C-alpha positions as CSV (number, residue, x, y, z in Angstrom):
1,M,108.5,95.8,79.7
2,D,111.6,94.7,77.8
3,A,115.0,95.9,76.8
4,K,113.6,97.3,73.4
5,N,110.6,99.0,75.0
6,R,111.5,100.8,78.1
7,F,108.4,102.3,79.3
8,E,105.6,101.1,81.6
9,T,101.8,101.1,81.2
10,K,99.7,102.2,84.1
11,V,99.0,98.5,85.0
12,T,102.6,97.3,84.8
13,F,103.7,100.5,86.9
14,A,101.1,99.7,89.4
15,L,102.2,96.2,89.6
16,S,105.8,97.2,90.0
17,R,104.6,99.6,92.9
18,L,102.7,96.7,94.5
19,E,106.1,94.6,94.6
20,W,107.9,97.4,96.0
21,L,105.0,98.0,98.6
22,G,105.5,94.4,99.8
23,F,109.2,94.8,100.3
24,L,108.3,98.1,102.2
25,A,105.7,96.1,104.3
26,V,108.3,93.4,105.2
27,S,110.9,96.1,106.2
28,L,108.4,97.9,108.3
29,V,107.3,94.7,110.1
30,L,110.7,93.9,110.8
31,A,111.4,97.4,112.2
32,V,108.3,97.2,114.4
33,Q,109.3,93.7,115.7
34,H,112.8,95.0,116.5
35,R,112.0,98.5,117.5
36,T,113.6,98.0,120.8
37,E,116.8,96.9,119.2
38,I,116.9,99.7,116.8
39,R,119.4,102.7,117.5
40,W,117.2,105.4,116.4
41,G,119.8,108.0,115.8
42,V,121.6,105.6,113.3
43,F,118.2,104.9,111.7
44,V,117.3,108.5,111.3
45,L,120.9,109.3,109.9
46,L,120.7,106.3,107.4
47,F,117.2,107.4,106.4
48,T,118.0,111.1,106.0
49,V,121.4,110.8,104.2
50,I,119.8,109.5,101.2
51,D,117.9,112.7,100.4
52,A,120.4,115.1,102.0
53,I,122.9,114.0,99.4
54,G,120.8,112.6,96.7
55,Y,117.5,114.7,96.5
56,I,117.6,118.0,98.4
57,P,120.6,119.7,96.5
58,G,119.0,119.0,93.1
59,A,115.6,119.9,94.3
60,I,117.0,123.3,95.4
61,A,118.8,123.8,92.2
62,F,115.7,122.9,90.2
63,R,113.6,125.6,92.0
64,R,116.3,128.2,91.7
65,R,116.8,128.0,87.9
66,P,114.2,129.9,85.8
67,D,114.5,127.1,83.1
68,R,114.2,124.3,85.7
69,R,117.2,122.6,84.2
70,V,119.9,121.3,86.5
71,P,123.3,119.9,85.7
72,R,123.6,116.2,85.2
73,G,125.7,115.8,88.6
74,Y,122.5,116.2,90.5
75,Y,120.9,113.3,88.7
76,V,124.0,111.1,89.2
77,A,123.9,112.0,93.0
78,Y,120.1,111.3,93.1
79,N,120.5,107.9,91.2
80,T,123.7,106.9,93.4
81,M,122.0,107.5,96.6
82,H,118.6,106.2,95.6
83,S,120.1,103.0,94.2
84,L,119.5,99.5,95.8
85,V,123.2,98.7,94.8
86,T,124.4,101.7,96.8
87,A,122.2,100.9,99.7
88,G,123.5,97.3,99.7
89,L,127.0,98.5,99.6
90,L,126.4,100.8,102.5
91,A,124.7,98.3,104.6
92,G,127.4,95.6,103.9
93,A,130.1,98.3,104.8
94,W,128.3,99.3,107.8
95,A,127.8,95.7,109.1
96,L,131.4,94.9,108.5
97,F,133.0,98.0,109.9
98,V,130.5,99.1,112.5
99,R,128.1,96.2,113.1
100,P,125.2,94.4,111.7
101,E,121.9,96.1,113.2
102,W,118.3,96.7,112.6
103,A,118.8,100.3,112.0
104,L,120.0,99.3,108.5
105,L,116.3,98.9,107.7
106,A,116.1,102.6,107.3
107,L,117.7,102.0,103.7
108,P,115.0,99.8,102.3
109,I,112.2,101.6,104.1
110,H,113.4,104.9,102.4
111,L,114.0,103.5,98.9
112,M,110.9,101.2,98.9
113,G,108.8,104.1,100.3
114,D,110.0,106.4,97.5
115,R,109.2,103.7,95.0
116,A,105.9,102.3,96.4
117,L,104.2,105.4,97.8
118,F,105.5,108.1,95.5
119,G,106.2,106.1,92.4
120,N,109.8,107.5,92.3
121,S,112.9,105.4,91.3
122,L,116.0,106.5,89.4
123,K,116.0,109.8,87.2
124,P,116.9,109.7,83.6
125,F,118.7,112.8,82.3
126,G,116.0,113.6,79.8
127,V,113.3,114.4,82.2
128,A,112.8,117.3,84.7
129,F,114.5,116.7,88.2
130,E,111.1,117.2,89.7
131,P,108.2,115.1,88.3
132,E,106.3,116.6,85.5
133,T,105.2,114.9,82.3
134,N,107.8,115.2,79.5
135,P,106.1,116.7,76.4
136,A,107.6,113.9,74.3
137,F,106.0,111.2,76.6
138,R,102.7,113.0,76.6
139,L,102.5,112.9,72.8
140,F,103.5,109.2,72.9
141,E,100.6,108.5,75.3
142,Q,98.3,110.3,72.9
143,E,99.6,108.6,69.9
144,Y,100.0,105.1,71.3
145,R,96.4,103.9,71.2
146,P,95.3,100.4,70.4
147,T,94.1,99.8,67.0
148,V,94.0,96.0,67.4
149,Y,94.7,93.6,70.3
150,P,98.1,91.9,70.3
151,R,98.2,89.3,67.5
152,E,100.6,86.6,66.5
153,V,103.1,88.1,63.8
154,R,105.4,85.9,61.8
155,T,109.1,87.2,61.4
156,P,112.0,85.6,59.9
157,R,114.7,84.5,62.3
158,E,117.5,84.9,59.6
159,P,117.3,85.6,56.0
160,G,116.1,82.3,54.2
161,A,114.9,80.9,57.5
162,R,111.2,79.8,58.1
163,G,109.1,82.3,60.0
164,A,109.0,82.1,63.8
165,A,105.7,83.0,65.6
166,R,105.9,85.6,68.3
167,N,103.3,87.8,70.0
168,S,103.3,91.4,69.0
169,V,102.2,94.2,71.3
170,E,102.3,96.7,68.4
171,G,99.4,99.0,68.6
172,T,98.5,98.2,72.3
173,D,98.0,101.1,74.8
174,A,100.7,102.4,77.0
175,V,98.2,104.1,79.2
176,R,95.3,101.9,79.4
177,T,94.2,100.6,82.6
């Protein structure tokens, strides 16, 4: 997608998941190749800390509240712990202050597994903490149907300027496969 249309079609989302699956596969192959060099206690710790801090508290809060609304802090914790930036900082700090080691593969294995296998990445505040279709998105999917295929549209760059050709995706289907 782009900076002005921050949604995924089923196809673009599947392509993103394939990319994440590729990264997961590389991480798993490296883990298998170096399985005898992995400190498995450290691996399990790094793998589980992501959800222990970032997911489980929010999931519990979500299930306990009748309205299923959880405070934003749970979203922040989830997004912080499920961020590739956080994983990179954690791995860098671990390598610097403890040692570089193959157990650090737990971080990309967890994050890429979440993204590739479950389709989960970061959580926006406006959606339920646990996956469920937002009514506004459901309506958007129903109304966003193709009437015509993308066509060339002429739009002015600046007032008085000659029109610039660009491809429009207006009217294309966000859920078409």
